[in-house]
């Protein structure tokens, strides 16, 4: 049984004051949520205050990125032990915005995954095809290539500590959600990849979540797809009421 996971990626939104307001609202609403694992990923500046507020609630804290070294002369970077210290248990790695705008590669993603797992953080590793690749009909190849390279040399036990997020680039922030069929087919490709490489037990246990214009209106039909184990939510996670409705997609 895979526990559903709903994670909010706040991206570069919310100053500390508004982050506190948002998470306080979530905590009030979601204090008794048991069925779904809930994660919020505020910007670095808000991690510590948000981490304090979510203590003792079902809401877990995640970061949006990390650097693979633990400490050193790496101006502007944040390490896994630093994230642990402020209460993080999750970290998003390799989001398409980081790959596209900040030149992250499958190789840097791989190093970051190793660093996250070594510190006891659960990586939410993002992959997904561009519209161009989808229209060329090579989505499955693109996903397999990203999985091969981003997870190269990771052991079975490391894979089991990861969450994979399928985020088609064309669906992010566009209001153009993948249909349940499109998402389901991509998730099936990812699960098959895991099965071929790591065997049935690992692939059955691996959580694969969908991201890209998830809203309270479309979450239920996406979550009804067998291989979709949760959602990585951008825009709709910035409002307490809409994020709560997404978390409670099955009520
Ligand atoms: P939107 O939900 O705003 O499309 O963003 C998705 C995303 O990138 C989550 O990581």
CSV table of C-alpha atoms and ligand atoms in Angstrom, one decimal:
chain,number,residue,atom,x,y,z
A,1,UNK,CA,0.0,0.0,0.0
A,2,UNK,CA,1.5,3.3,-1.1
A,3,UNK,CA,0.4,6.3,1.2
A,4,UNK,CA,-0.8,9.2,-1.0
A,5,UNK,CA,1.5,12.2,-0.9
A,6,UNK,CA,0.3,15.8,-1.6
A,7,UNK,CA,3.2,18.3,-1.7
A,8,UNK,CA,3.0,22.0,-2.2
A,9,UNK,CA,5.8,23.7,-4.0
A,10,UNK,CA,5.6,27.4,-3.1
A,11,UNK,CA,8.4,28.2,-5.6
A,12,UNK,CA,9.6,31.8,-5.1
A,13,UNK,CA,6.5,33.0,-3.4
A,14,UNK,CA,5.7,34.1,0.2
A,15,UNK,CA,7.8,36.3,2.4
A,16,UNK,CA,8.1,35.0,6.0
A,17,UNK,CA,5.0,36.9,7.1
A,18,UNK,CA,2.8,35.4,4.4
A,19,UNK,CA,4.4,32.0,4.7
A,20,UNK,CA,3.4,31.9,8.4
A,21,UNK,CA,-0.1,33.0,7.6
A,22,UNK,CA,-0.5,30.3,5.0
A,23,UNK,CA,0.9,27.5,7.1
A,24,UNK,CA,-1.0,28.5,10.1
A,25,UNK,CA,-4.2,28.2,8.1
A,26,UNK,CA,-3.2,24.8,6.8
A,27,UNK,CA,-2.4,23.6,10.3
A,28,UNK,CA,-5.8,24.7,11.6
A,29,UNK,CA,-7.6,22.8,8.8
A,30,UNK,CA,-5.5,19.7,8.4
A,31,UNK,CA,-4.7,18.9,12.1
A,32,UNK,CA,-6.5,15.6,12.0
A,33,UNK,CA,-5.5,14.4,8.5
A,34,UNK,CA,-4.3,10.8,8.6
A,35,UNK,CA,-4.8,9.2,5.2
A,36,UNK,CA,-2.6,11.5,3.2
A,37,UNK,CA,1.0,12.5,3.7
A,38,UNK,CA,1.2,16.3,3.4
A,39,UNK,CA,4.4,18.3,2.6
A,40,UNK,CA,4.9,22.1,2.2
A,41,UNK,CA,8.0,23.4,0.5
A,42,UNK,CA,8.4,27.1,1.2
A,43,UNK,CA,11.4,29.2,0.0
A,44,UNK,CA,14.6,28.8,2.1
A,45,UNK,CA,14.0,32.0,4.1
A,46,UNK,CA,10.7,30.7,5.5
A,47,UNK,CA,11.8,27.1,6.2
A,48,UNK,CA,12.7,27.7,9.9
A,49,UNK,CA,9.6,29.6,11.0
A,50,UNK,CA,7.3,27.3,9.0
A,51,UNK,CA,9.1,24.3,10.4
A,52,UNK,CA,8.4,25.5,14.0
A,53,UNK,CA,4.7,26.0,13.2
A,54,UNK,CA,4.2,22.5,11.6
A,55,UNK,CA,5.7,20.7,14.6
A,56,UNK,CA,3.2,18.4,16.1
A,57,UNK,CA,0.9,18.5,13.1
A,58,UNK,CA,0.6,16.1,10.2
A,59,UNK,CA,2.3,18.7,7.9
A,60,UNK,CA,5.8,17.9,6.9
A,61,UNK,CA,8.5,20.3,5.7
A,62,UNK,CA,10.4,20.2,2.5
A,63,UNK,CA,12.9,22.4,0.7
A,64,UNK,CA,13.0,23.2,-3.0
A,65,UNK,CA,16.6,22.4,-3.6
A,66,UNK,CA,19.9,21.7,-1.9
A,67,UNK,CA,23.6,21.5,-2.7
A,68,UNK,CA,25.5,18.2,-2.4
A,69,UNK,CA,28.4,19.2,-0.2
A,70,UNK,CA,27.7,19.4,3.6
A,71,UNK,CA,29.6,22.7,4.1
A,72,UNK,CA,32.3,24.8,2.5
A,73,UNK,CA,33.0,27.7,0.3
A,74,UNK,CA,29.9,27.5,-1.9
A,75,UNK,CA,28.4,31.0,-1.8
A,76,UNK,CA,24.7,31.0,-2.0
A,77,UNK,CA,24.1,27.3,-1.5
A,78,UNK,CA,22.3,25.4,1.2
A,79,UNK,CA,23.2,21.9,2.4
A,80,UNK,CA,21.3,18.8,3.4
A,81,UNK,CA,22.4,19.0,7.1
A,82,UNK,CA,21.2,22.7,7.1
A,83,UNK,CA,17.8,21.6,5.9
A,84,UNK,CA,17.6,18.8,8.5
A,85,UNK,CA,18.4,21.3,11.2
A,86,UNK,CA,15.4,23.5,10.4
A,87,UNK,CA,13.1,20.5,10.3
A,88,UNK,CA,13.0,19.4,6.7
A,89,UNK,CA,12.2,15.8,5.9
A,90,UNK,CA,11.7,16.2,2.1
A,91,UNK,CA,13.5,18.1,-0.6
A,92,UNK,CA,12.5,18.7,-4.2
A,93,UNK,CA,15.4,17.9,-6.6
A,94,UNK,CA,15.7,18.6,-10.3
A,95,UNK,CA,12.5,20.6,-10.8
A,96,UNK,CA,12.2,21.5,-14.5
A,97,UNK,CA,12.5,25.2,-13.6
A,98,UNK,CA,15.9,24.4,-12.1
A,99,UNK,CA,16.9,22.3,-15.0
A,100,UNK,CA,15.8,24.9,-17.6
A,101,UNK,CA,16.6,28.2,-15.9
A,102,UNK,CA,19.6,27.2,-13.7
A,103,UNK,CA,21.2,24.6,-15.9
A,104,UNK,CA,20.8,21.6,-13.6
A,105,UNK,CA,21.7,18.4,-15.3
A,106,UNK,CA,20.9,14.7,-14.6
A,107,UNK,CA,24.4,14.4,-13.2
A,108,UNK,CA,23.9,17.2,-10.6
A,109,UNK,CA,20.5,15.9,-9.8
A,110,UNK,CA,22.1,12.5,-9.1
A,111,UNK,CA,24.7,14.0,-6.7
A,112,UNK,CA,21.9,15.9,-4.9
A,113,UNK,CA,19.9,12.7,-4.5
A,114,UNK,CA,22.8,10.9,-2.9
A,115,UNK,CA,23.4,13.9,-0.6
A,116,UNK,CA,19.8,14.1,0.4
A,117,UNK,CA,19.5,10.4,1.2
A,118,UNK,CA,22.7,10.4,3.2
A,119,UNK,CA,21.3,13.0,5.4
A,120,UNK,CA,17.9,11.3,5.8
A,121,UNK,CA,15.9,13.6,3.5
A,122,UNK,CA,13.4,12.1,1.1
A,123,UNK,CA,14.1,13.4,-2.4
A,124,UNK,CA,11.1,14.3,-4.6
A,125,UNK,CA,12.9,13.9,-7.9
A,126,UNK,CA,11.2,15.7,-10.9
A,127,UNK,CA,11.2,14.5,-14.5
A,128,UNK,CA,9.1,15.4,-17.5
A,129,UNK,CA,9.1,16.1,-21.2
A,130,UNK,CA,8.7,19.4,-23.0
A,131,UNK,CA,5.8,20.0,-25.4
A,132,UNK,CA,8.2,19.6,-28.3
A,133,UNK,CA,9.2,16.1,-27.2
A,134,UNK,CA,5.6,15.1,-26.6
A,135,UNK,CA,4.6,16.3,-30.1
A,136,UNK,CA,7.6,14.3,-31.5
A,137,UNK,CA,6.1,11.2,-29.8
A,138,UNK,CA,9.3,10.6,-27.8
A,139,UNK,CA,7.9,11.1,-24.2
A,140,UNK,CA,8.7,7.6,-23.0
A,141,UNK,CA,12.3,7.8,-24.2
A,142,UNK,CA,12.8,11.2,-22.6
A,143,UNK,CA,11.5,9.9,-19.3
A,144,UNK,CA,13.6,6.7,-19.4
A,145,UNK,CA,16.7,8.7,-20.2
A,146,UNK,CA,16.1,11.1,-17.3
A,147,UNK,CA,15.5,8.2,-14.9
A,148,UNK,CA,18.6,6.3,-16.2
A,149,UNK,CA,20.9,9.3,-15.8
A,150,UNK,CA,19.4,11.0,-12.7
A,151,UNK,CA,19.3,7.7,-10.8
A,152,UNK,CA,22.4,6.0,-12.2
A,153,UNK,CA,24.2,3.9,-9.6
A,154,UNK,CA,21.6,4.4,-6.9
A,155,UNK,CA,21.0,1.3,-4.9
A,156,UNK,CA,17.6,-0.4,-4.4
A,157,UNK,CA,17.4,0.9,-0.9
A,158,UNK,CA,18.1,4.5,-2.2
A,159,UNK,CA,15.4,4.2,-4.8
A,160,UNK,CA,12.9,3.2,-2.1
A,161,UNK,CA,13.7,6.4,-0.3
A,162,UNK,CA,12.9,8.5,-3.3
A,163,UNK,CA,9.6,9.9,-4.6
A,164,UNK,CA,9.4,10.5,-8.3
A,165,UNK,CA,7.4,13.4,-9.6
A,166,UNK,CA,6.2,13.3,-13.2
A,167,UNK,CA,5.9,16.9,-14.2
A,168,UNK,CA,5.3,17.5,-17.9
A,169,UNK,CA,6.9,20.8,-18.7
A,170,UNK,CA,4.0,21.9,-20.8
A,171,UNK,CA,1.6,21.4,-17.9
A,172,UNK,CA,3.5,23.5,-15.3
A,173,UNK,CA,1.8,26.9,-14.6
A,174,UNK,CA,-0.1,26.7,-17.9
A,175,UNK,CA,-3.5,25.6,-16.7
A,176,UNK,CA,-3.1,22.7,-19.2
A,177,UNK,CA,-3.2,19.7,-17.0
A,178,UNK,CA,-2.3,16.3,-18.4
A,179,UNK,CA,-5.3,14.2,-18.9
A,180,UNK,CA,-5.6,11.2,-16.5
A,181,UNK,CA,-4.8,9.0,-19.6
A,182,UNK,CA,-1.6,11.0,-20.4
A,183,UNK,CA,-0.5,11.1,-16.8
A,184,UNK,CA,-1.4,7.4,-16.3
A,185,UNK,CA,0.6,6.4,-19.3
A,186,UNK,CA,3.7,8.3,-18.2
A,187,UNK,CA,3.4,6.9,-14.6
A,188,UNK,CA,3.2,3.4,-16.0
A,189,UNK,CA,6.4,4.0,-18.0
A,190,UNK,CA,8.1,5.1,-14.8
A,191,UNK,CA,6.9,2.1,-12.8
A,192,UNK,CA,7.9,-0.3,-15.6
A,193,UNK,CA,11.4,1.3,-15.7
A,194,UNK,CA,11.6,0.7,-11.9
A,195,UNK,CA,10.5,-2.8,-12.3
A,196,UNK,CA,13.0,-3.6,-15.0
A,197,UNK,CA,15.8,-2.1,-13.1
A,198,UNK,CA,15.0,-2.9,-9.5
A,199,UNK,CA,12.4,-5.7,-9.5
A,200,UNK,CA,8.7,-5.9,-8.6
A,201,UNK,CA,9.0,-5.2,-4.9
A,202,UNK,CA,10.8,-1.9,-5.4
A,203,UNK,CA,8.5,-0.8,-8.3
A,204,UNK,CA,5.4,-1.7,-6.3
A,205,UNK,CA,6.5,0.4,-3.3
A,206,UNK,CA,7.8,3.4,-5.3
A,207,UNK,CA,5.7,6.5,-5.0
A,208,UNK,CA,5.2,8.4,-8.3
A,209,UNK,CA,3.3,11.7,-8.0
A,210,UNK,CA,2.0,14.0,-10.7
A,211,UNK,CA,2.6,17.7,-11.0
A,212,UNK,CA,1.4,20.3,-13.5
A,213,UNK,CA,-1.7,22.6,-13.0
A,214,UNK,CA,-3.2,20.4,-10.3
A,215,UNK,CA,-6.3,22.0,-8.9
A,216,UNK,CA,-9.1,21.1,-6.5
A,217,UNK,CA,-11.2,20.5,-9.6
A,218,UNK,CA,-9.0,18.0,-11.4
A,219,UNK,CA,-7.2,16.2,-8.5
A,220,UNK,CA,-9.8,13.6,-7.9
A,221,UNK,CA,-9.7,12.1,-11.4
A,222,UNK,CA,-5.9,12.2,-11.5
A,223,UNK,CA,-5.7,10.4,-8.1
A,224,UNK,CA,-8.1,7.8,-9.4
A,225,UNK,CA,-5.5,6.5,-11.8
A,226,UNK,CA,-3.8,3.4,-10.4
A,227,UNK,CA,-0.2,4.5,-10.9
A,228,UNK,CA,-0.7,8.1,-9.5
A,229,UNK,CA,0.3,8.2,-5.9
A,230,UNK,CA,0.0,11.9,-5.2
A,231,UNK,CA,0.5,15.4,-6.5
A,232,UNK,CA,3.1,18.1,-6.5
A,233,UNK,CA,1.1,21.3,-6.5
A,234,UNK,CA,2.4,24.7,-7.5
A,235,UNK,CA,0.0,27.6,-7.9
A,236,UNK,CA,-2.9,26.0,-6.1
A,237,UNK,CA,-0.7,25.4,-3.0
A,238,UNK,CA,-0.4,29.1,-2.4
A,239,UNK,CA,-4.0,29.4,-1.1
A,240,UNK,CA,-4.9,27.5,2.1
A,241,UNK,CA,-8.5,26.7,1.0
A,242,UNK,CA,-7.5,25.3,-2.4
A,243,UNK,CA,-4.5,23.3,-1.0
A,244,UNK,CA,-6.7,21.8,1.7
A,245,UNK,CA,-9.3,20.7,-0.9
A,246,UNK,CA,-6.6,19.0,-2.9
A,247,UNK,CA,-5.3,17.2,0.2
A,248,UNK,CA,-8.9,16.0,0.9
A,249,UNK,CA,-9.4,15.0,-2.7
A,250,UNK,CA,-11.3,11.9,-1.7
A,251,UNK,CA,-13.9,13.5,0.6
B,1,LIG,P1,1.6,24.4,-11.1
B,1,LIG,O1,0.8,23.6,-10.2
B,1,LIG,O2,1.6,25.9,-10.8
B,1,LIG,O3,1.4,24.1,-12.5
B,1,LIG,O4,3.2,24.0,-10.8
B,1,LIG,C1,3.5,22.6,-10.8
B,1,LIG,C2,4.9,22.5,-10.3
B,1,LIG,O5,5.8,22.9,-10.9
B,1,LIG,C3,5.0,21.9,-9.0
B,1,LIG,O6,6.4,21.6,-8.7
